[in-house]
PDB file of C-alpha atoms in Angstrom:
ATOM      1  CA  MET A   4       0.000   0.000   0.000  1.00  0.00           C
ATOM      2  CA  GLY A   5       2.787   2.436   0.900  1.00  0.00           C
ATOM      3  CA  ASN A   6       4.619   1.873  -2.353  1.00  0.00           C
ATOM      4  CA  SER A   7       1.521   2.626  -4.421  1.00  0.00           C
ATOM      5  CA  SER A   8       1.010   5.852  -2.456  1.00  0.00           C
ATOM      6  CA  LEU A   9       4.613   6.804  -3.117  1.00  0.00           C
ATOM      7  CA  ALA A  10       4.148   5.999  -6.816  1.00  0.00           C
ATOM      8  CA  ASP A  11       1.044   8.215  -6.876  1.00  0.00           C
ATOM      9  CA  ALA A  12       2.888  11.077  -5.167  1.00  0.00           C
ATOM     10  CA  ASN A  13       5.777  10.732  -7.612  1.00  0.00           C
ATOM     11  CA  ALA A  14       3.383  10.643 -10.589  1.00  0.00           C
ATOM     12  CA  PHE A  15       1.782  13.862  -9.349  1.00  0.00           C
ATOM     13  CA  LYS A  16       5.192  15.461  -8.883  1.00  0.00           C
ATOM     14  CA  ASN A  17       6.367  14.378 -12.348  1.00  0.00           C
ATOM     15  CA  ALA A  18       3.206  15.704 -14.005  1.00  0.00           C
ATOM     16  CA  ALA A  19       3.701  19.066 -12.305  1.00  0.00           C
ATOM     17  CA  VAL A  20       7.420  19.226 -13.114  1.00  0.00           C
ATOM     18  CA  ASN A  21       6.694  18.378 -16.764  1.00  0.00           C
ATOM     19  CA  GLY A  22       4.110  21.138 -17.023  1.00  0.00           C
ATOM     20  CA  GLN A  23       1.084  18.873 -17.313  1.00  0.00           C
ATOM     21  CA  LEU A  24      -0.753  20.598 -14.489  1.00  0.00           C
ATOM     22  CA  GLY A  25      -0.809  23.864 -12.659  1.00  0.00           C
ATOM     23  CA  VAL A  26      -2.330  24.963  -9.386  1.00  0.00           C
ATOM     24  CA  ASP A  27      -3.330  28.470  -8.360  1.00  0.00           C
ATOM     25  CA  PRO A  28      -0.650  29.424  -5.805  1.00  0.00           C
ATOM     26  CA  ASP A  29      -3.139  31.251  -3.592  1.00  0.00           C
ATOM     27  CA  ALA A  30      -5.443  28.240  -3.464  1.00  0.00           C
ATOM     28  CA  ALA A  31      -2.566  25.795  -2.898  1.00  0.00           C
ATOM     29  CA  GLN A  32      -1.022  27.567   0.103  1.00  0.00           C
ATOM     30  CA  ALA A  33      -3.271  25.807   2.639  1.00  0.00           C
ATOM     31  CA  VAL A  34      -2.478  22.393   1.150  1.00  0.00           C
ATOM     32  CA  LEU A  35       1.226  23.159   1.047  1.00  0.00           C
ATOM     33  CA  LYS A  36       1.138  24.237   4.691  1.00  0.00           C
ATOM     34  CA  LYS A  37      -0.566  20.974   5.715  1.00  0.00           C
ATOM     35  CA  ILE A  38       1.947  18.918   3.732  1.00  0.00           C
ATOM     36  CA  ARG A  39       4.844  20.720   5.385  1.00  0.00           C
ATOM     37  CA  THR A  40       3.292  20.284   8.841  1.00  0.00           C
ATOM     38  CA  GLY A  41       2.918  16.544   8.222  1.00  0.00           C
ATOM     39  CA  LYS A  42       6.447  16.320   6.846  1.00  0.00           C
ATOM     40  CA  ASP A  43       7.841  18.081   9.930  1.00  0.00           C
ATOM     41  CA  ALA A  44       5.942  15.694  12.221  1.00  0.00           C
ATOM     42  CA  VAL A  45       7.291  12.635  10.396  1.00  0.00           C
ATOM     43  CA  GLU A  46      10.830  14.027  10.537  1.00  0.00           C
ATOM     44  CA  ALA A  47      10.449  14.514  14.302  1.00  0.00           C
ATOM     45  CA  LEU A  48       9.243  10.915  14.681  1.00  0.00           C
ATOM     46  CA  LEU A  49      12.190   9.680  12.616  1.00  0.00           C
ATOM     47  CA  ASN A  50      14.598  11.633  14.786  1.00  0.00           C
ATOM     48  CA  SER A  51      13.243   9.936  17.905  1.00  0.00           C
ATOM     49  CA  ALA A  52      12.726   6.479  16.378  1.00  0.00           C
ATOM     50  CA  GLY A  53      16.098   5.260  17.608  1.00  0.00           C
ATOM     51  CA  SER A  54      14.875   5.441  21.178  1.00  0.00           C
ATOM     52  CA  LEU A  55      12.333   2.724  20.375  1.00  0.00           C
ATOM     53  CA  ALA A  56      15.064   0.295  19.404  1.00  0.00           C
ATOM     54  CA  GLN A  57      15.792  -0.652  23.003  1.00  0.00           C
ATOM     55  CA  PRO A  58      15.347  -4.325  23.764  1.00  0.00           C
ATOM     56  CA  PRO A  59      12.516  -4.963  26.214  1.00  0.00           C
ATOM     57  CA  LYS A  60      13.381  -6.879  29.358  1.00  0.00           C
ATOM     58  CA  LEU A  61      11.654 -10.177  28.735  1.00  0.00           C
ATOM     59  CA  GLY A  62      13.955 -12.413  30.700  1.00  0.00           C
ATOM     60  CA  ALA A  63      17.236 -14.198  30.109  1.00  0.00           C
ATOM     61  CA  ASN A  64      15.811 -17.180  28.271  1.00  0.00           C
ATOM     62  CA  PRO A  65      16.030 -18.038  24.567  1.00  0.00           C
ATOM     63  CA  VAL A  66      12.412 -17.104  23.802  1.00  0.00           C
ATOM     64  CA  GLY A  67      12.594 -13.773  25.648  1.00  0.00           C
ATOM     65  CA  GLU A  68      15.876 -12.905  23.970  1.00  0.00           C
ATOM     66  CA  ALA A  69      14.526 -13.815  20.514  1.00  0.00           C
ATOM     67  CA  ILE A  70      11.422 -11.670  21.011  1.00  0.00           C
ATOM     68  CA  ALA A  71      13.528  -8.768  22.325  1.00  0.00           C
ATOM     69  CA  THR A  72      15.794  -8.991  19.265  1.00  0.00           C
ATOM     70  CA  LYS A  73      12.799  -9.076  16.943  1.00  0.00           C
ATOM     71  CA  PHE A  74      11.317  -6.033  18.716  1.00  0.00           C
ATOM     72  CA  VAL A  75      14.514  -4.029  18.151  1.00  0.00           C
ATOM     73  CA  GLN A  76      14.606  -5.033  14.475  1.00  0.00           C
ATOM     74  CA  ARG A  77      10.965  -4.030  13.982  1.00  0.00           C
ATOM     75  CA  ALA A  78      11.527  -0.682  15.639  1.00  0.00           C
ATOM     76  CA  ASP A  79      14.683   0.356  13.832  1.00  0.00           C
ATOM     77  CA  GLY A  80      15.491  -2.257  11.200  1.00  0.00           C
ATOM     78  CA  GLY A  81      14.643  -2.732   7.558  1.00  0.00           C
ATOM     79  CA  GLY A  82      11.626  -4.164   5.837  1.00  0.00           C
ATOM     80  CA  ASP A  83       8.446  -3.649   7.831  1.00  0.00           C
ATOM     81  CA  SER A  84      10.063  -1.612  10.578  1.00  0.00           C
ATOM     82  CA  TYR A  85       8.642   1.534  12.124  1.00  0.00           C
ATOM     83  CA  THR A  86      11.575   3.536  10.750  1.00  0.00           C
ATOM     84  CA  SER A  87      11.102   2.127   7.258  1.00  0.00           C
ATOM     85  CA  ALA A  88       7.403   3.027   7.302  1.00  0.00           C
ATOM     86  CA  LEU A  89       8.223   6.563   8.450  1.00  0.00           C
ATOM     87  CA  GLN A  90      10.867   6.963   5.745  1.00  0.00           C
ATOM     88  CA  ASN A  91       8.327   5.854   3.134  1.00  0.00           C
ATOM     89  CA  LEU A  92       5.799   8.371   4.466  1.00  0.00           C
ATOM     90  CA  LEU A  93       8.432  11.118   4.459  1.00  0.00           C
ATOM     91  CA  SER A  94       9.209  10.320   0.810  1.00  0.00           C
ATOM     92  CA  GLN A  95       5.504  10.688  -0.005  1.00  0.00           C
ATOM     93  CA  TYR A  96       5.347  14.053   1.742  1.00  0.00           C
ATOM     94  CA  GLN A  97       8.486  15.233  -0.080  1.00  0.00           C
ATOM     95  CA  ALA A  98       7.127  14.197  -3.477  1.00  0.00           C
ATOM     96  CA  ALA A  99       3.782  15.866  -2.762  1.00  0.00           C
ATOM     97  CA  GLU A 100       5.504  19.044  -1.599  1.00  0.00           C
ATOM     98  CA  GLU A 101       7.733  19.155  -4.680  1.00  0.00           C
ATOM     99  CA  GLY A 102       4.706  18.512  -6.898  1.00  0.00           C
ATOM    100  CA  ILE A 103       2.639  21.295  -5.332  1.00  0.00           C
ATOM    101  CA  VAL A 104       5.531  23.767  -5.573  1.00  0.00           C
ATOM    102  CA  ALA A 105       6.118  22.832  -9.235  1.00  0.00           C
ATOM    103  CA  ALA A 106       2.396  23.037 -10.040  1.00  0.00           C
ATOM    104  CA  MET A 107       2.230  26.447  -8.397  1.00  0.00           C
ATOM    105  CA  SER A 108       5.122  27.695 -10.522  1.00  0.00           C
ATOM    106  CA  ARG A 109       3.522  26.253 -13.682  1.00  0.00           C
ATOM    107  CA  TYR A 110       0.153  27.884 -13.025  1.00  0.00           C
ATOM    108  CA  HIS A 111       1.084  31.309 -14.348  1.00  0.00           C
ATOM    109  CA  GLU A 112       2.856  29.823 -17.384  1.00  0.00           C
ATOM    110  CA  MET A 113      -0.231  27.774 -18.251  1.00  0.00           C
ATOM    111  CA  ASP A 114      -2.557  30.717 -17.616  1.00  0.00           C
ATOM    112  CA  GLN A 115      -0.516  33.014 -19.871  1.00  0.00           C
ATOM    113  CA  SER A 116      -0.281  30.347 -22.572  1.00  0.00           C
ATOM    114  CA  ALA A 117      -4.053  29.857 -22.534  1.00  0.00           C
ATOM    115  CA  ALA A 118      -4.596  33.604 -22.726  1.00  0.00           C
ATOM    116  CA  ARG A 119      -2.225  33.879 -25.721  1.00  0.00           C
ATOM    117  CA  SER A 120      -4.010  31.083 -27.564  1.00  0.00           C
ATOM    118  CA  LEU A 121      -7.412  32.731 -26.948  1.00  0.00           C
ATOM    119  CA  ASN A 122      -6.129  36.101 -28.114  1.00  0.00           C
ATOM    120  CA  GLN A 123      -4.677  34.598 -31.310  1.00  0.00           C
ATOM    121  CA  GLY A 124      -7.911  32.806 -32.182  1.00  0.00           C
TER     122      GLY A 124
END
């Protein structure tokens, strides 16, 4: 699910960068602010994620030690870890932010181009 969301965010960004869409900068400011707020929150969670990677005290037996090791890997490791999920979410926020900024910059170009084509017709 996360990868498809990232693909969608990247597709939006690429369409904006390639001039396929534009967004009125005044109308997009609220969205951009929310994206940046979410991005800042995810960055803060990533910065503190390392503190979760402390092994719980489950006893000095093989099962307890195996579960404690697995807990640490899930908190700060690869694959399905908390950190990995946050990094994926941060990538989505970054792509969305870049897309909105690009679409905002394209808006005036597209508006002027449309006006020129109407005036020539």
